[in-house]
C-alpha cells in the first residue's frame, strides 16, 4: 500500500474495505488476543494485582501438580461432572431428535417444551432448582414425604451435591443439543433412505447404516461443544453450593475464580486457566481424531 | 440450510416421503406402541415444565403457603401481582432493569454494526493482509472464557472501568463468531449489486448501509437475537466487574436478592419471572430465527 503510483478507484474502495474492519479488529486485539497472550505470561508470575508481577518461572505449574491437592481434586470433580452429564445428555438429545425428525402429531409443541429450559438463564434456573432441591419445602421434601421420609440433603451433602448440579444442567442444556442433532438429521438427504427402501432395509438397518454415519459431523460437533461447555460450568455451582460442601462441587472454574478474585493469586489462577485451555484443546483434538478415523 | 423449525414449512414435499417410509414401521409398531411413545413424551414434558410451573406457582402464593408441608401446586390465593409489587419494593428492580436495558441495547446494536462492517470487509474487499487478519479473528473464536477472564479483568481494571457499565459494554462489542457468521452471509451478496451502487455514485459507507445491510437482514436479526439473550442473561463477567448496588444488572440483582432475602420465596420467584420475561418474549416472537441460529452456531443458549 505504500508504493507510489497513481491509485485506481479500486484501490480507494479497498482502503474503505480495510477501514471497515479496523474497529472490530482493534476491539478483538485488545479484549481477546492480548488477554490470551497476557494470560500465558501472568501464569509464569506471582501477582496480587497491586504492584508488578514477579516472574517465577514454572513455579505455579509445579505448585498445582505437587503442592496443592485442591487442583487435582477439582480436575477430578470437573471430569466426574462432565462424564456424569454428557453421555446421558447426548443419548436423550439424540433420541428426541430422531423422534421429532419424523412426522407425528403435536411434534412442534413437544419440541418447544423440551427446548424451553435453554431459554431460561443459569441464574433463574439455579433459583428455581434451589426451591426444588430444598429439603424442607421443596419438591424434594414433597416427594420424600410420599415415601414417608424426610427430604434428602441434596445440596448440603457432599454425596449428592454434584449429582444435583448434574440434574440441573441436564434439564437446562439438553434441548440445545437436541436442536443441534435435529439440524444434523435434516441435512441428511432423503435420497439415501429411498435407496435403502429399494434395497428393502428395515428401520434398524436404516438407522445403523445411514442415519448414524451421516449424522457423524453433527454428533462430533455436539460432543466437542458439550464437553467444552461442561468444563466451564460455574454459575449454578457458585449460586447453589459455592463449591461446597467440603469442596465436593469445586470444579475448575470455581477454583480459578476463588484463587483469582478471592485470594488475588492472579498468577496461579492464570496458570490453572492455561491448563484448562490445554485440556480442552487436547479433548477436542482427541475427539476429532478418534471419530475422523472412524468415519474415513 | 434446512433447520429444525423451518422444516415445518419446508418439508411439505418431503413429508410424503416420510409417510411412505414410516407406514410399514408405524403399523408394525401398532397403536399400543404409539400410546407408549406419547406417554413417555408427556412424562418427559411434565419433567421439563415442572420447574417452571413450580416457579409460577410459588410466585403466586402467599408467603405462609410457600413453607407448608403439603404439596400444593395451585395457590389458595392468586397473589402474583401483589408479590411482584413487594419484590419491586424490597429491591430496586427498576434500577436493575434500567442497567440491563442500557447494557443489552448498546452491546446488541454495537455488535451487529461492527461485526457487519468487519464481515463485509472480509467478504467483499481485497487488501494486503486480509486473509491473515481473518485468520487472526478465527483463532480467537475457540478461546474459552475462563482463559481470558483474568487478563480481561486486568485490562478493565487498568482502564479504570470497574464498577462502570462501560465494562459490560465495550468488551462485548465484537465477537469472532459474529464476524465469521456475517462474513459467510455477506459472501452471498452479489458483487454486481455493490458495483452497480458504486457506478451510481454511492459512497462506500452508503453502499454498505443501503445495499449490503438490507440484503443480509436475516443474519443480522439472528446475531441480534443471540446477542440480546446472552447479554441479558450474562452473569459471570458482570459478577466480577460490578459490585456497586446501583449498577447491578438483572441477573446480578436477582442473585443478590436471593442471598439477602432467601426466605421470601414467593417474591423471589415473582422477580425471577419478570427478570426472564424479556428473553422469553424475544424467544417466543423469534422462535424460528433463534432455533435456526442455534443450529448454525455453537454459541451457548
Coordinates of C-alpha atoms in Angstrom, one line a residue:
Chain A
X1 CA 0.0 0.0 0.0
X2 CA 3.0 2.3 0.3
X3 CA 4.0 2.1 -3.3
X4 CA 3.9 5.5 -5.0
X5 CA 1.9 5.4 -8.2
X6 CA -1.5 6.6 -9.5
X7 CA -4.2 5.0 -7.5
X8 CA -7.2 3.3 -9.2
X9 CA -10.7 3.7 -7.8
X10 CA -10.5 0.1 -6.8
X11 CA -7.6 1.0 -4.5
X12 CA -9.7 3.5 -2.7
X13 CA -12.5 1.1 -2.4
X14 CA -10.2 -1.4 -0.7
X15 CA -8.9 1.3 1.6
X16 CA -12.5 1.8 2.7
X17 CA -12.8 -2.0 3.0
X18 CA -9.9 -2.2 5.3
X19 CA -11.2 0.7 7.3
X20 CA -14.5 -1.2 7.8
X21 CA -12.6 -4.0 9.6
X22 CA -10.5 -1.7 11.8
X23 CA -12.9 -1.1 14.7
X24 CA -13.7 -4.8 15.1
X25 CA -10.0 -5.8 14.8
X26 CA -8.9 -3.3 17.4
X27 CA -11.5 -4.5 19.9
X28 CA -10.7 -8.1 19.3
X29 CA -7.0 -7.4 19.8
X30 CA -7.5 -5.5 23.0
X31 CA -10.1 -7.8 24.5
X32 CA -9.2 -11.2 23.1
X33 CA -5.8 -11.6 21.5
X34 CA -3.8 -9.5 24.1
X35 CA -5.6 -11.2 27.1
X36 CA -4.7 -14.7 25.8
X37 CA -1.0 -13.8 25.4
X38 CA -1.1 -12.0 28.7
X39 CA -2.7 -15.0 30.5
X40 CA 0.2 -17.1 29.3
X41 CA 2.7 -14.6 30.7
X42 CA 0.9 -14.0 34.0
X43 CA 0.9 -17.7 34.5
X44 CA 4.6 -17.6 35.0
X45 CA 4.4 -14.8 37.6
X46 CA 3.3 -14.2 41.1
X47 CA 1.0 -11.2 41.2
X48 CA -1.7 -9.9 43.5
X49 CA -3.0 -7.2 41.2
X50 CA -1.2 -4.5 43.1
X51 CA 2.5 -3.9 42.3
X52 CA 4.3 -5.5 39.4
X53 CA 4.1 -9.2 38.5
X54 CA 7.2 -11.1 39.8
X55 CA 8.5 -13.7 37.3
X56 CA 8.7 -17.1 39.0
X57 CA 9.1 -19.5 36.0
X58 CA 7.3 -22.8 36.3
X59 CA 6.6 -22.4 40.0
X60 CA 2.8 -22.1 39.6
X61 CA 2.6 -25.2 37.5
X62 CA 4.8 -27.1 39.9
X63 CA 2.6 -26.0 42.9
X64 CA -0.5 -27.1 41.0
X65 CA 0.6 -30.6 40.5
X66 CA 2.8 -31.2 43.5
X67 CA 1.9 -28.9 46.4
X68 CA -1.8 -28.1 46.0
X69 CA -4.1 -31.1 46.3
X70 CA -7.1 -28.9 45.6
X71 CA -6.1 -28.5 42.0
X72 CA -6.1 -32.2 41.1
X73 CA -9.2 -32.7 43.2
X74 CA -11.1 -30.1 41.3
X75 CA -9.9 -31.6 38.0
X76 CA -11.4 -34.8 39.1
X77 CA -14.6 -33.2 40.2
X78 CA -14.9 -31.4 36.8
X79 CA -14.2 -34.7 35.0
X80 CA -16.9 -36.5 37.1
X81 CA -19.4 -33.7 36.3
X82 CA -18.6 -34.0 32.5
X83 CA -18.8 -37.8 32.5
X84 CA -21.9 -37.8 34.6
X85 CA -23.7 -35.3 32.5
X86 CA -22.7 -35.7 28.9
X87 CA -23.3 -39.3 27.7
X88 CA -26.8 -39.3 29.1
X89 CA -27.5 -35.9 27.7
X90 CA -26.3 -37.0 24.2
X91 CA -28.4 -40.1 24.4
X92 CA -31.6 -38.3 25.4
X93 CA -31.0 -35.4 22.9
X94 CA -30.4 -37.8 20.1
X95 CA -33.4 -39.9 20.9
X96 CA -35.7 -36.9 21.0
X97 CA -34.1 -35.5 17.8
X98 CA -34.8 -38.8 16.0
X99 CA -38.3 -38.8 17.2
X100 CA -39.0 -35.2 16.3
X101 CA -37.5 -35.7 12.8
X102 CA -40.4 -37.9 12.0
X103 CA -43.9 -36.8 11.1
X104 CA -46.0 -37.0 14.3
X105 CA -48.9 -35.2 15.9
X106 CA -48.0 -32.4 18.3
X107 CA -44.4 -32.5 17.2
X108 CA -43.9 -28.8 17.3
X109 CA -45.4 -28.5 20.8
X110 CA -43.3 -31.2 22.3
X111 CA -40.2 -29.8 20.6
X112 CA -40.8 -26.4 22.1
X113 CA -41.4 -27.8 25.5
X114 CA -38.1 -29.8 25.5
X115 CA -36.3 -26.7 24.2
X116 CA -37.8 -24.2 26.7
X117 CA -35.2 -24.6 29.6
X118 CA -32.5 -23.5 27.1
X119 CA -34.0 -20.0 27.1
X120 CA -34.0 -19.8 31.0
X121 CA -30.9 -18.1 32.2
X122 CA -28.5 -20.0 34.5
X123 CA -29.3 -17.6 37.3
X124 CA -33.0 -18.2 37.1
X125 CA -32.5 -21.9 36.6
X126 CA -30.4 -22.1 39.7
X127 CA -33.0 -20.1 41.7
X128 CA -35.8 -22.4 40.6
X129 CA -33.9 -25.6 41.3
X130 CA -32.9 -24.3 44.7
X131 CA -36.6 -24.4 45.5
X132 CA -36.9 -27.8 44.0
X133 CA -33.9 -29.2 45.9
X134 CA -35.0 -27.5 49.2
X135 CA -35.2 -30.3 51.8
X136 CA -38.0 -28.7 53.9
X137 CA -40.3 -27.0 51.4
X138 CA -39.0 -28.1 48.0
X139 CA -40.3 -30.7 45.7
X140 CA -37.6 -32.9 47.2
X141 CA -39.4 -32.7 50.5
X142 CA -42.8 -33.4 49.0
X143 CA -41.6 -36.4 47.0
X144 CA -39.7 -37.9 50.0
X145 CA -42.8 -37.3 52.3
X146 CA -44.8 -39.5 49.9
X147 CA -42.3 -42.3 50.8
X148 CA -42.6 -41.4 54.5
X149 CA -39.0 -40.0 54.6
X150 CA -37.6 -36.6 55.4
X151 CA -36.3 -34.6 52.5
X152 CA -32.8 -35.5 51.3
X153 CA -30.0 -33.0 52.0
X154 CA -29.2 -32.7 48.3
X155 CA -27.1 -29.5 48.3
X156 CA -25.8 -29.9 51.8
X157 CA -24.4 -33.4 51.5
X158 CA -21.2 -33.9 49.6
X159 CA -22.5 -37.3 48.4
X160 CA -25.4 -35.7 46.4
X161 CA -24.4 -32.1 45.7
X162 CA -22.6 -32.7 42.4
X163 CA -25.4 -35.0 41.3
X164 CA -27.9 -32.3 42.0
X165 CA -25.9 -29.9 39.8
X166 CA -25.7 -32.5 37.0
X167 CA -29.5 -32.9 37.1
X168 CA -30.0 -29.1 36.9
X169 CA -27.5 -28.9 34.0
X170 CA -29.2 -31.8 32.2
X171 CA -32.6 -30.1 32.4
X172 CA -31.1 -26.7 31.3
X173 CA -28.9 -27.8 28.4
X174 CA -30.4 -30.9 26.9
X175 CA -32.7 -29.1 24.5
X176 CA -29.8 -27.2 23.0
X177 CA -28.1 -30.4 21.8
X178 CA -31.4 -31.8 20.7
X179 CA -31.7 -28.9 18.2
X180 CA -28.1 -29.4 17.0
X181 CA -28.9 -33.1 16.4
X182 CA -32.1 -32.2 14.6
X183 CA -30.3 -29.8 12.3
X184 CA -27.8 -32.6 11.5
X185 CA -30.7 -35.0 10.8
X186 CA -32.4 -32.6 8.5
X187 CA -29.2 -32.2 6.5
X188 CA -29.3 -35.9 5.6
X189 CA -30.7 -36.2 2.1
X190 CA -33.9 -38.3 1.6
X191 CA -32.2 -40.0 -1.4
X192 CA -30.3 -42.3 0.9
X193 CA -33.5 -43.5 2.6
X194 CA -35.2 -44.0 -0.7
X195 CA -32.3 -46.1 -1.9
X196 CA -32.5 -48.1 1.3
X197 CA -36.2 -48.7 0.8
X198 CA -35.5 -50.1 -2.7
X199 CA -33.0 -52.4 -1.1
X200 CA -35.5 -53.5 1.5
X201 CA -33.6 -52.3 4.5
X202 CA -35.5 -52.4 7.8
X203 CA -35.7 -49.3 10.1
X204 CA -32.8 -50.6 12.4
X205 CA -30.6 -51.1 9.3
X206 CA -31.5 -47.6 8.1
X207 CA -30.6 -46.1 11.4
X208 CA -27.3 -48.0 11.7
X209 CA -26.1 -47.7 8.1
X210 CA -27.5 -44.4 7.0
X211 CA -28.5 -42.1 9.9
X212 CA -25.7 -42.8 12.3
X213 CA -22.7 -42.4 9.8
X214 CA -24.2 -39.4 8.1
X215 CA -25.0 -37.8 11.4
X216 CA -21.3 -38.0 12.4
X217 CA -20.4 -34.4 11.8
X218 CA -23.3 -33.2 13.9
X219 CA -22.5 -35.8 16.6
X220 CA -18.9 -34.7 16.7
X221 CA -19.9 -31.1 17.0
X222 CA -22.3 -31.9 19.8
X223 CA -19.7 -33.8 21.7
X224 CA -17.0 -31.2 21.3
X225 CA -19.2 -28.3 22.3
X226 CA -20.9 -30.0 25.2
X227 CA -17.6 -31.1 26.7
X228 CA -16.1 -27.7 26.3
X229 CA -19.2 -26.2 28.0
X230 CA -19.2 -28.7 30.9
X231 CA -15.6 -27.8 31.7
X232 CA -16.8 -24.2 32.1
X233 CA -19.7 -24.8 34.4
X234 CA -19.8 -22.0 37.1
X235 CA -23.0 -20.2 37.7
X236 CA -25.2 -22.9 39.2
X237 CA -22.3 -24.1 41.4
X238 CA -21.4 -20.5 42.5
X239 CA -25.1 -19.8 43.4
X240 CA -26.1 -23.1 44.9
X241 CA -23.1 -24.6 46.7
X242 CA -20.1 -22.1 46.4
X243 CA -18.0 -25.2 45.6
X244 CA -19.1 -26.9 48.8
X245 CA -20.0 -28.9 50.8
X246 CA -16.3 -29.5 51.7
X247 CA -15.2 -28.8 48.2
X248 CA -17.4 -31.6 46.7
X249 CA -18.5 -29.3 43.8
X250 CA -15.4 -27.2 43.5
X251 CA -14.9 -27.5 39.7
X252 CA -12.0 -26.0 37.9
X253 CA -13.7 -22.6 37.0
X254 CA -14.8 -22.3 40.7
X255 CA -11.2 -22.9 41.8
X256 CA -9.9 -20.4 39.3
X257 CA -12.5 -17.9 40.5
X258 CA -11.5 -18.4 44.1
X259 CA -7.8 -18.0 43.5
X260 CA -8.1 -15.0 41.2
X261 CA -10.8 -13.0 42.8
X262 CA -10.9 -14.1 46.5
X263 CA -7.3 -14.8 47.2
X264 CA -6.0 -12.4 44.5
X265 CA -3.5 -15.0 43.2
X266 CA -3.6 -13.8 39.6
X267 CA -0.5 -15.7 38.5
X268 CA -1.6 -19.0 40.0
X269 CA -5.1 -18.7 38.7
X270 CA -3.9 -17.8 35.2
X271 CA -1.7 -20.9 35.2
X272 CA -4.7 -23.0 36.1
X273 CA -6.7 -21.4 33.3
X274 CA -3.9 -22.3 30.8
X275 CA -4.1 -25.9 32.0
X276 CA -7.9 -25.7 31.4
X277 CA -7.2 -24.5 27.9
X278 CA -4.7 -27.3 27.2
X279 CA -7.2 -29.9 28.5
X280 CA -10.0 -28.6 26.3
X281 CA -7.7 -28.4 23.2
X282 CA -6.5 -31.9 23.9
X283 CA -10.0 -33.3 24.3
X284 CA -11.2 -31.6 21.2
X285 CA -8.3 -32.9 19.1
X286 CA -8.7 -36.4 20.5
X287 CA -12.4 -36.5 19.6
X288 CA -11.7 -35.2 16.1
X289 CA -9.1 -37.8 15.7
X290 CA -11.0 -40.8 17.0
X291 CA -14.1 -40.0 15.1
X292 CA -12.5 -38.9 11.9
X293 CA -10.7 -42.3 11.7
X294 CA -13.9 -44.0 12.5
X295 CA -15.7 -42.5 9.5
X296 CA -12.8 -42.4 7.0
Chain B
X1 CA -29.6 -25.0 5.3
X2 CA -32.8 -26.6 6.5
X3 CA -33.2 -26.4 10.2
X4 CA -35.3 -27.7 13.0
X5 CA -38.2 -25.3 13.0
X6 CA -38.2 -24.2 9.3
X7 CA -38.7 -27.8 8.5
X8 CA -42.4 -27.4 9.4
X9 CA -42.9 -25.2 6.5
X10 CA -40.3 -26.5 4.1
X11 CA -41.0 -30.2 4.4
X12 CA -44.3 -30.4 2.6
X13 CA -42.8 -32.4 -0.3
X14 CA -40.6 -34.3 2.0
X15 CA -43.5 -35.2 4.3
X16 CA -44.9 -37.6 1.7
X17 CA -41.6 -39.4 1.5
X18 CA -41.6 -39.7 5.3
X19 CA -45.1 -41.1 5.2
X20 CA -44.2 -43.6 2.7
X21 CA -41.2 -44.7 4.7
X22 CA -42.8 -44.8 8.0
X23 CA -46.0 -46.6 7.2
X24 CA -44.8 -50.2 7.5
X25 CA -42.9 -49.4 10.7
X26 CA -45.9 -47.5 12.2
X27 CA -48.4 -50.2 11.5
X28 CA -46.0 -52.8 12.8
X29 CA -45.5 -50.8 16.0
X30 CA -49.2 -50.6 16.4
X31 CA -51.4 -48.4 18.4
X32 CA -50.0 -49.6 21.7
X33 CA -46.5 -48.6 20.8
X34 CA -47.7 -45.2 19.8
X35 CA -49.6 -44.8 23.0
X36 CA -46.5 -45.7 25.0
X37 CA -44.4 -43.2 22.9
X38 CA -46.8 -40.4 23.7
X39 CA -47.0 -41.4 27.4
X40 CA -43.2 -41.2 27.6
X41 CA -43.2 -37.8 25.8
X42 CA -45.9 -36.5 28.1
X43 CA -43.9 -37.6 31.2
X44 CA -40.8 -36.0 29.8
X45 CA -42.6 -32.8 29.0
X46 CA -44.0 -32.8 32.6
X47 CA -40.5 -33.1 34.0
X48 CA -39.2 -30.3 31.7
X49 CA -42.0 -28.0 32.6
X50 CA -42.5 -28.8 36.3
X51 CA -39.7 -26.5 37.5
X52 CA -41.2 -23.6 35.6
X53 CA -44.7 -24.4 36.7
X54 CA -43.4 -24.7 40.3
X55 CA -41.8 -21.3 39.8
X56 CA -45.1 -19.6 38.6
X57 CA -47.0 -21.4 41.4
X58 CA -44.6 -20.2 44.1
X59 CA -44.6 -16.7 42.7
X60 CA -48.4 -16.6 43.1
X61 CA -48.6 -18.0 46.7
X62 CA -48.9 -16.0 49.9
X63 CA -45.7 -16.4 51.9
X64 CA -47.2 -18.8 54.5
X65 CA -48.1 -21.2 51.8
X66 CA -44.6 -21.5 50.4
X67 CA -43.4 -23.3 53.6
X68 CA -46.4 -25.6 54.3
X69 CA -45.7 -29.3 54.4
X70 CA -48.4 -30.4 51.9
X71 CA -47.8 -30.3 48.2
X72 CA -50.0 -27.6 46.7
X73 CA -49.5 -26.7 43.0
X74 CA -52.5 -24.3 42.7
X75 CA -52.2 -21.5 45.2
X76 CA -55.0 -20.9 47.6
X77 CA -55.0 -17.2 46.7
X78 CA -53.6 -15.8 43.5
X79 CA -51.1 -13.1 44.7
X80 CA -48.7 -12.8 41.7
X81 CA -49.3 -9.1 41.2
X82 CA -49.0 -8.4 44.9
X83 CA -45.8 -10.4 45.2
X84 CA -44.3 -8.6 42.3
X85 CA -45.1 -5.2 43.8
X86 CA -43.5 -6.3 47.1
X87 CA -40.4 -7.6 45.3
X88 CA -40.0 -4.3 43.5
X89 CA -40.3 -2.5 46.8
X90 CA -37.8 -4.8 48.6
X91 CA -35.0 -4.4 46.0
X92 CA -34.5 -1.7 43.3
X93 CA -35.7 -3.9 40.4
X94 CA -36.4 -0.9 38.2
X95 CA -32.8 0.2 38.5
X96 CA -31.6 -3.3 37.6
X97 CA -33.8 -3.2 34.6
X98 CA -32.5 0.2 33.6
X99 CA -28.9 -1.1 33.8
X100 CA -29.7 -4.2 31.9
X101 CA -31.5 -2.3 29.1
X102 CA -28.7 0.1 28.7
X103 CA -26.0 -2.6 28.5
X104 CA -28.0 -5.0 26.3
X105 CA -29.2 -2.3 23.9
X106 CA -25.6 -0.9 23.5
X107 CA -24.0 -4.3 23.1
X108 CA -26.6 -5.6 20.6
X109 CA -26.6 -2.5 18.4
X110 CA -22.8 -2.2 18.5
X111 CA -22.1 -5.8 17.9
X112 CA -24.4 -6.1 14.9
X113 CA -22.9 -3.0 13.3
X114 CA -19.3 -3.7 14.0
X115 CA -19.5 -7.4 13.1
X116 CA -21.4 -6.5 9.9
X117 CA -18.7 -3.9 8.9
X118 CA -15.9 -6.4 9.5
X119 CA -17.8 -9.2 7.9
X120 CA -18.4 -7.1 4.8
X121 CA -14.7 -6.1 4.7
X122 CA -13.5 -9.7 4.8
X123 CA -16.2 -10.9 2.3
X124 CA -16.1 -8.3 -0.4
X125 CA -12.8 -6.4 -0.4
X126 CA -9.2 -7.3 -1.3
X127 CA -6.3 -5.7 0.5
X128 CA -3.0 -6.9 1.7
X129 CA -3.1 -9.0 4.9
X130 CA -6.8 -9.6 4.7
X131 CA -6.6 -13.3 5.0
X132 CA -4.1 -13.1 7.8
X133 CA -6.4 -10.8 9.7
X134 CA -9.4 -13.0 9.2
X135 CA -7.3 -16.0 10.4
X136 CA -6.5 -13.9 13.5
X137 CA -10.2 -13.3 14.1
X138 CA -11.0 -17.1 13.7
X139 CA -8.2 -18.0 16.0
X140 CA -9.9 -16.2 18.9
X141 CA -13.2 -18.0 18.3
X142 CA -12.5 -21.1 20.3
X143 CA -10.8 -19.5 23.3
X144 CA -12.7 -20.5 26.5
X145 CA -13.9 -17.6 28.6
X146 CA -12.0 -18.7 31.7
X147 CA -8.7 -18.5 29.8
X148 CA -9.1 -14.8 29.2
X149 CA -11.1 -13.7 32.2
X150 CA -8.2 -12.8 34.4
X151 CA -6.2 -10.7 31.9
X152 CA -9.5 -9.2 30.7
X153 CA -10.3 -8.2 34.2
X154 CA -6.9 -6.7 34.5
X155 CA -7.4 -4.7 31.2
X156 CA -10.7 -3.3 32.6
X157 CA -9.1 -2.6 36.0
X158 CA -6.3 -0.7 34.4
X159 CA -8.7 1.3 32.2
X160 CA -10.5 2.3 35.4
X161 CA -13.7 0.7 34.3
X162 CA -14.5 -1.4 37.3
X163 CA -18.0 -0.5 38.6
X164 CA -18.9 1.2 35.3
X165 CA -21.4 -0.1 32.9
X166 CA -18.9 0.5 30.1
X167 CA -17.0 -2.6 31.4
X168 CA -20.1 -4.6 30.4
X169 CA -20.4 -3.0 27.0
X170 CA -17.1 -2.4 25.3
X171 CA -15.5 -5.9 25.7
X172 CA -18.7 -7.4 24.2
X173 CA -19.0 -5.1 21.2
X174 CA -17.3 -7.6 18.9
X175 CA -17.2 -11.4 18.9
X176 CA -15.2 -13.5 16.4
X177 CA -18.3 -15.7 15.9
X178 CA -20.3 -12.6 14.9
X179 CA -17.7 -11.5 12.3
X180 CA -17.5 -15.1 11.0
X181 CA -21.3 -15.5 10.7
X182 CA -21.9 -12.3 8.9
X183 CA -18.9 -12.8 6.6
X184 CA -20.4 -16.0 5.5
X185 CA -23.7 -14.3 4.7
X186 CA -22.0 -11.3 3.0
X187 CA -20.2 -13.6 0.7
X188 CA -23.7 -14.4 -0.7
X189 CA -24.4 -10.8 -1.6
X190 CA -24.0 -10.5 -5.4
X191 CA -21.0 -8.2 -6.2
X192 CA -22.8 -6.9 -9.2
X193 CA -25.3 -5.1 -6.9
X194 CA -22.5 -3.5 -5.0
X195 CA -20.7 -2.4 -8.2
X196 CA -24.0 -1.0 -9.6
X197 CA -24.4 1.2 -6.5
X198 CA -20.8 2.4 -6.9
X199 CA -21.4 3.2 -10.6
X200 CA -24.5 5.2 -9.5
X201 CA -22.1 7.3 -7.4
X202 CA -22.9 5.9 -3.9
X203 CA -20.0 6.2 -1.4
X204 CA -18.7 3.0 0.2
X205 CA -20.5 3.6 3.6
X206 CA -23.7 4.4 1.7
X207 CA -23.4 1.2 -0.3
X208 CA -22.9 -0.7 2.9
X209 CA -26.0 0.9 4.5
X210 CA -28.4 0.8 1.6
X211 CA -27.4 -2.3 -0.3
X212 CA -25.4 -4.7 1.9
X213 CA -27.3 -4.4 5.2
X214 CA -30.8 -4.9 3.8
X215 CA -29.7 -7.9 1.9
X216 CA -28.3 -9.6 4.9
X217 CA -31.1 -8.8 7.3
X218 CA -31.9 -12.4 8.3
X219 CA -28.3 -13.0 9.5
X220 CA -28.3 -9.6 11.3
X221 CA -31.5 -10.5 13.1
X222 CA -30.1 -13.9 14.2
X223 CA -27.0 -12.2 15.6
X224 CA -29.1 -9.6 17.3
X225 CA -31.3 -12.1 19.0
X226 CA -28.4 -14.1 20.2
X227 CA -26.6 -11.1 21.4
X228 CA -29.6 -9.8 23.2
X229 CA -30.3 -13.0 25.0
X230 CA -26.8 -13.8 26.0
X231 CA -26.1 -10.3 27.2
X232 CA -29.3 -10.0 29.1
X233 CA -28.6 -13.3 30.9
X234 CA -24.9 -12.8 31.4
X235 CA -23.8 -13.4 35.0
X236 CA -20.1 -14.3 35.4
X237 CA -18.5 -11.2 33.8
X238 CA -20.8 -8.7 35.5
X239 CA -20.3 -10.5 38.8
X240 CA -16.6 -9.7 38.6
X241 CA -16.6 -6.1 37.4
X242 CA -19.8 -4.7 39.0
X243 CA -20.2 -4.5 42.8
X244 CA -22.0 -1.2 43.3
X245 CA -25.6 -1.7 44.2
X246 CA -27.0 0.9 41.8
X247 CA -25.2 -0.6 38.8
X248 CA -26.3 -4.2 39.2
X249 CA -27.9 -5.8 36.1
X250 CA -31.0 -8.0 36.4
X251 CA -29.1 -11.4 36.9
X252 CA -26.8 -9.8 39.5
X253 CA -29.8 -8.2 41.2
X254 CA -31.7 -11.5 41.3
X255 CA -28.7 -13.3 42.7
X256 CA -28.3 -10.5 45.3
X257 CA -32.0 -10.7 46.2
X258 CA -31.6 -14.5 46.7
X259 CA -28.7 -14.1 49.0
X260 CA -30.3 -11.3 51.1
X261 CA -33.9 -12.4 51.3
X262 CA -33.7 -16.1 50.7
X263 CA -36.9 -16.8 52.7
X264 CA -39.2 -14.7 50.6
X265 CA -39.6 -17.5 48.1
X266 CA -42.7 -16.0 46.5
X267 CA -41.2 -12.6 45.9
X268 CA -38.0 -14.1 44.6
X269 CA -39.8 -16.2 42.1
X270 CA -42.0 -13.3 41.0
X271 CA -38.9 -11.2 40.5
X272 CA -37.2 -14.1 38.6
X273 CA -40.3 -14.3 36.3
X274 CA -40.1 -10.6 35.5
X275 CA -36.4 -10.9 35.0
X276 CA -36.6 -13.6 32.5
X277 CA -39.6 -12.1 30.7
X278 CA -37.6 -10.1 28.1
X279 CA -35.6 -13.1 26.9
X280 CA -38.7 -15.3 27.0
X281 CA -40.7 -12.8 24.9
X282 CA -37.9 -12.5 22.3
X283 CA -37.7 -16.3 22.2
X284 CA -41.4 -16.6 21.6
X285 CA -41.5 -13.9 18.9
X286 CA -38.4 -15.0 17.1
X287 CA -38.5 -18.7 17.9
X288 CA -37.8 -19.8 14.3
X289 CA -34.8 -17.5 13.9
X290 CA -33.5 -18.4 17.3
X291 CA -33.6 -22.1 16.7
X292 CA -32.0 -21.6 13.3
X293 CA -29.3 -19.6 15.0
X294 CA -28.6 -22.4 17.4
X295 CA -28.3 -24.9 14.6
X296 CA -25.9 -22.9 12.6
X297 CA -23.7 -21.9 15.5
X298 CA -22.3 -23.3 18.6
X299 CA -22.9 -20.4 20.9
X300 CA -24.4 -21.1 24.2
X301 CA -28.2 -20.6 24.6

